[in-house]
């Protein structure tokens, strides 16, 4: 019968792991490994599927943000169970002979045992370093047991694109932000480049007149349902300009995927538009001036890496979420 | 006994070594040896080596007896004389009282009355905490024992002092030039000492409810750790000099007035919870515990050492059962940088430097500081620089009891507690015990698996501090 899973047993396993990795007799030709940890990254996902994808994403971000990764796979229904094992993820940077290793703790838990797992997750977080929770499931995000994790995490990352609909997702995120939780949405990260492009247009003070007289914001998106990214982009414009009475429209356009395809800002006598031209490029039109810029479609690992690079509160996001939720709820 | 066996395996036991066990259970030498072999197999964490066991078991003897029976001591005396001849012990004898503390005085009386406290060689007495239940009973015990053994031959064990990492505090502080200049009120903002246990009372409810966390841990272990952290450098690493400095630190701790206890001490008792895949009982549901027990399974105190070095620096000590994990560490929180030029940067909040001394289970030392994150902008992120005993030193770390027993045989009492330090420790906790003894608590006040009651957080927040969770 396996020993019960506890914080002490996991820490002891990690300890043994490092002692064994540091043992020169195990691989006398190699130099000692370097233990790297800049944060604790807890990934909570459904047990079904995704295992390979999560491992790839974690392996990808680990080189820039070495972390104690805790991957929790939650089994919906079924017999109560809790299982855990620890491993090390190692790599050898180009041109060196020293391996860099990060800890990885994999936990499988049934829904019913999730509340009992939360104190263990809190106890095994690497002390004195940021604690980031990446919740990959809308169902798990809503479980009451998760509240204690949200409260103690320095950052909670979700992806509203995985929620059944944008309206519910934004309302739930608004509610979490209102409670003071440091929630972040990868859909918000997806619009970072769009925000940069729009902001750069208005670096020229002469164009600020357009902002002051803006009457309409149109966000164009692919797919039938309006995605959260579209609401975020419009909400961000509204939060930045703080204008009253601006008309906000969301217009579907024929395009693959379900992301943003363009944004148009209309004022008295002026117009600004940024529209995706090809897969990774956008056409900018400011009145009669035209230009082109890059708008890459980011992979999940790139989105996560970008989010992990922001360690403080994202006050712009927190100001934009309630507006986005309101726009989605109209 | 597992500690002695490991010492034998490492060939560190002195020549002329033998053990005479005694208890009320009638056993032959052979039966005693089998019992010890079982204990070693169970607790030493390694298999019992056949050849080594044959040698070691030949040094084990047994004499049944009762603590209150003078005839028992006469038999022990006869066995001692026999062992002295066979093993050439030179008449040296160490009496280790592995009994209930309430029987220390009777056992010492028996040894004294039988003339065993004096002999051809040295005669020493080892006792384990608790050394009394309060200041008065500690003094009474000391006076009683000193009528039979001189203070220099009384060895009071606090096994925390025998831990390698606690000893390493002295090496860390006094063998390195870079830390000691920072080790004072000018640079240190606060010190947190945590001794957390994940387990409950594990069937010892009846015993534990007579002790409590303050008596069981803070009065001895944690105050000794605090003394080691806060003491002045001793001129030499000799028993007298080191113990003088520890005792001086303990005597400098401000004694709380009764009206200060409420804001500087917090008692807690755990309630039931679900941890992992099992339900754990609250303290009141533990076997042998009274349903209205007011015993503290958690205690936290704020102490101040009133001396030139530490004036105004709070020392927060906390201990508890059923906390999230088994860990003992010391966190030295340094003052924040006097000016933060990066205040507007994306730093996630400027956090002061931390020095962590981990005593168990991952013995080591960490330093936390802020570092610029690679890439554009001035983005700061806390990073941790770690030293791990396990990964750095391949050799097996001796258990605390191995170190302590060997020291006692050598006559080195550096890591043992002297009478004045015991009394100074009781003087520190006694006002808290008195106030708590007259108070009715609303227990339980923390759930198993959490870091203790909310009141403990409030105790720190009054000074703008928060507990660091190890």
CSV table of N, CA, C and O in Angstrom, one decimal, chain B residues 71-111:
chain,number,residue,atom,x,y,z
B,71,UNK,N,18.0,-1.7,46.7
B,71,UNK,CA,18.7,-2.9,46.3
B,71,UNK,C,19.1,-2.9,44.8
B,71,UNK,O,20.1,-3.5,44.4
B,72,UNK,N,18.2,-2.3,44.0
B,72,UNK,CA,18.5,-2.2,42.6
B,72,UNK,C,19.8,-1.5,42.3
B,72,UNK,O,20.6,-1.9,41.4
B,73,UNK,N,20.0,-0.4,43.0
B,73,UNK,CA,21.3,0.3,42.8
B,73,UNK,C,22.5,-0.5,43.3
B,73,UNK,O,23.6,-0.3,42.7
B,74,UNK,N,22.3,-1.3,44.3
B,74,UNK,CA,23.4,-2.1,44.8
B,74,UNK,C,23.8,-3.1,43.7
B,74,UNK,O,25.0,-3.3,43.4
B,75,UNK,N,22.7,-3.6,43.0
B,75,UNK,CA,23.0,-4.6,41.9
B,75,UNK,C,23.7,-3.9,40.7
B,75,UNK,O,24.6,-4.4,40.1
B,76,UNK,N,23.2,-2.6,40.4
B,76,UNK,CA,23.9,-1.9,39.3
B,76,UNK,C,25.3,-1.6,39.7
B,76,UNK,O,26.2,-1.7,38.8
B,77,UNK,N,25.6,-1.3,41.0
B,77,UNK,CA,26.9,-1.0,41.4
B,77,UNK,C,27.8,-2.3,41.2
B,77,UNK,O,29.0,-2.1,40.7
B,78,UNK,N,27.3,-3.4,41.5
B,78,UNK,CA,28.0,-4.7,41.4
B,78,UNK,C,28.3,-4.9,39.9
B,78,UNK,O,29.5,-5.3,39.5
B,79,UNK,N,27.3,-4.6,39.0
B,79,UNK,CA,27.5,-4.8,37.6
B,79,UNK,C,28.5,-3.8,37.0
B,79,UNK,O,29.4,-4.2,36.2
B,80,UNK,N,28.5,-2.6,37.6
B,80,UNK,CA,29.5,-1.6,37.2
B,80,UNK,C,30.9,-2.0,37.5
B,80,UNK,O,31.8,-1.9,36.7
B,81,UNK,N,31.0,-2.6,38.7
B,81,UNK,CA,32.4,-3.0,39.1
B,81,UNK,C,32.9,-4.1,38.2
B,81,UNK,O,34.0,-4.2,37.8
B,82,UNK,N,31.9,-5.0,37.8
B,82,UNK,CA,32.3,-6.1,36.9
B,82,UNK,C,32.7,-5.6,35.5
B,82,UNK,O,33.7,-6.0,35.0
B,83,UNK,N,31.9,-4.7,35.0
B,83,UNK,CA,32.1,-4.1,33.7
B,83,UNK,C,33.5,-3.3,33.7
B,83,UNK,O,34.2,-3.3,32.7
B,84,UNK,N,33.7,-2.6,34.8
B,84,UNK,CA,34.9,-1.8,34.9
B,84,UNK,C,36.2,-2.7,34.7
B,84,UNK,O,37.1,-2.4,34.0
B,85,UNK,N,36.1,-3.9,35.3
B,85,UNK,CA,37.2,-4.9,35.2
B,85,UNK,C,37.3,-5.4,33.8
B,85,UNK,O,38.4,-5.4,33.2
B,86,UNK,N,36.2,-5.9,33.3
B,86,UNK,CA,36.2,-6.6,32.0
B,86,UNK,C,36.5,-5.6,30.8
B,86,UNK,O,37.2,-6.0,29.9
B,87,UNK,N,36.1,-4.4,30.9
B,87,UNK,CA,36.2,-3.5,29.8
B,87,UNK,C,37.2,-2.4,30.1
B,87,UNK,O,37.5,-1.5,29.2
B,88,UNK,N,37.8,-2.4,31.2
B,88,UNK,CA,38.8,-1.4,31.6
B,88,UNK,C,38.2,0.0,31.4
B,88,UNK,O,38.8,0.8,30.6
B,89,UNK,N,37.1,0.3,32.0
B,89,UNK,CA,36.5,1.6,31.8
B,89,UNK,C,37.1,2.7,32.7
B,89,UNK,O,36.8,3.9,32.6
B,90,UNK,N,38.0,2.3,33.5
B,90,UNK,CA,38.7,3.3,34.4
B,90,UNK,C,37.8,3.9,35.4
B,90,UNK,O,38.1,4.9,36.0
B,91,UNK,N,36.7,3.2,35.6
B,91,UNK,CA,35.7,3.7,36.7
B,91,UNK,C,34.8,4.8,36.2
B,91,UNK,O,34.0,5.3,36.9
B,92,UNK,N,34.9,5.1,34.9
B,92,UNK,CA,34.1,6.2,34.4
B,92,UNK,C,32.7,5.7,34.2
B,92,UNK,O,32.5,4.6,33.7
B,93,UNK,N,31.7,6.5,34.5
B,93,UNK,CA,30.3,6.0,34.3
B,93,UNK,C,29.4,7.2,34.0
B,93,UNK,O,29.5,8.3,34.6
B,94,UNK,N,28.5,7.0,33.1
B,94,UNK,CA,27.6,8.0,32.6
B,94,UNK,C,26.2,7.5,32.9
B,94,UNK,O,25.8,6.4,32.4
B,95,UNK,N,25.4,8.1,33.8
B,95,UNK,CA,24.1,7.7,34.1
B,95,UNK,C,23.1,8.4,33.3
B,95,UNK,O,23.0,9.7,33.4
B,96,UNK,N,22.4,7.7,32.4
B,96,UNK,CA,21.4,8.4,31.5
B,96,UNK,C,20.0,8.0,32.0
B,96,UNK,O,19.6,6.9,31.9
B,97,UNK,N,19.3,9.0,32.5
B,97,UNK,CA,18.0,8.8,33.0
B,97,UNK,C,16.9,8.9,31.9
B,97,UNK,O,16.4,10.0,31.6
B,98,UNK,N,16.6,7.8,31.3
B,98,UNK,CA,15.6,7.8,30.2
B,98,UNK,C,14.2,7.4,30.9
B,98,UNK,O,13.5,6.5,30.6
B,99,UNK,N,13.9,8.2,31.9
B,99,UNK,CA,12.7,8.0,32.7
B,99,UNK,C,11.7,9.1,32.6
B,99,UNK,O,12.0,10.1,32.0
B,100,UNK,N,10.6,9.0,33.3
B,100,UNK,CA,9.7,10.1,33.4
B,100,UNK,C,10.4,11.2,34.2
B,100,UNK,O,11.1,10.9,35.1
B,101,UNK,N,10.3,12.5,33.8
B,101,UNK,CA,11.0,13.6,34.5
B,101,UNK,C,10.6,13.6,36.0
B,101,UNK,O,11.5,13.9,36.8
B,102,UNK,N,9.4,13.1,36.4
B,102,UNK,CA,9.1,13.1,37.8
B,102,UNK,C,9.9,12.1,38.6
B,102,UNK,O,9.9,12.2,39.8
B,103,UNK,N,10.7,11.3,37.9
B,103,UNK,CA,11.5,10.3,38.6
B,103,UNK,C,13.0,10.6,38.6
B,103,UNK,O,13.8,9.9,39.2
B,104,UNK,N,13.3,11.8,38.1
B,104,UNK,CA,14.7,12.2,38.0
B,104,UNK,C,15.3,12.3,39.5
B,104,UNK,O,16.4,11.8,39.7
B,105,UNK,N,14.5,12.9,40.4
B,105,UNK,CA,15.1,13.1,41.7
B,105,UNK,C,15.3,11.8,42.4
B,105,UNK,O,16.3,11.5,43.1
B,106,UNK,N,14.3,10.9,42.3
B,106,UNK,CA,14.3,9.6,43.0
B,106,UNK,C,15.5,8.8,42.4
B,106,UNK,O,16.2,8.1,43.2
B,107,UNK,N,15.7,8.8,41.1
B,107,UNK,CA,16.8,8.0,40.5
B,107,UNK,C,18.1,8.6,41.0
B,107,UNK,O,19.0,7.8,41.3
B,108,UNK,N,18.2,9.9,41.0
B,108,UNK,CA,19.5,10.5,41.4
B,108,UNK,C,19.8,10.2,42.8
B,108,UNK,O,20.9,9.9,43.2
B,109,UNK,N,18.7,10.2,43.6
B,109,UNK,CA,18.8,9.9,45.1
B,109,UNK,C,19.4,8.4,45.2
B,109,UNK,O,20.3,8.2,46.0
B,110,UNK,N,18.8,7.5,44.5
B,110,UNK,CA,19.2,6.1,44.5
B,110,UNK,C,20.7,6.0,44.1
B,110,UNK,O,21.4,5.2,44.8
B,111,UNK,N,21.1,6.6,43.1
B,111,UNK,CA,22.5,6.6,42.6
B,111,UNK,C,23.4,7.1,43.7
B,111,UNK,O,24.4,6.5,44.0
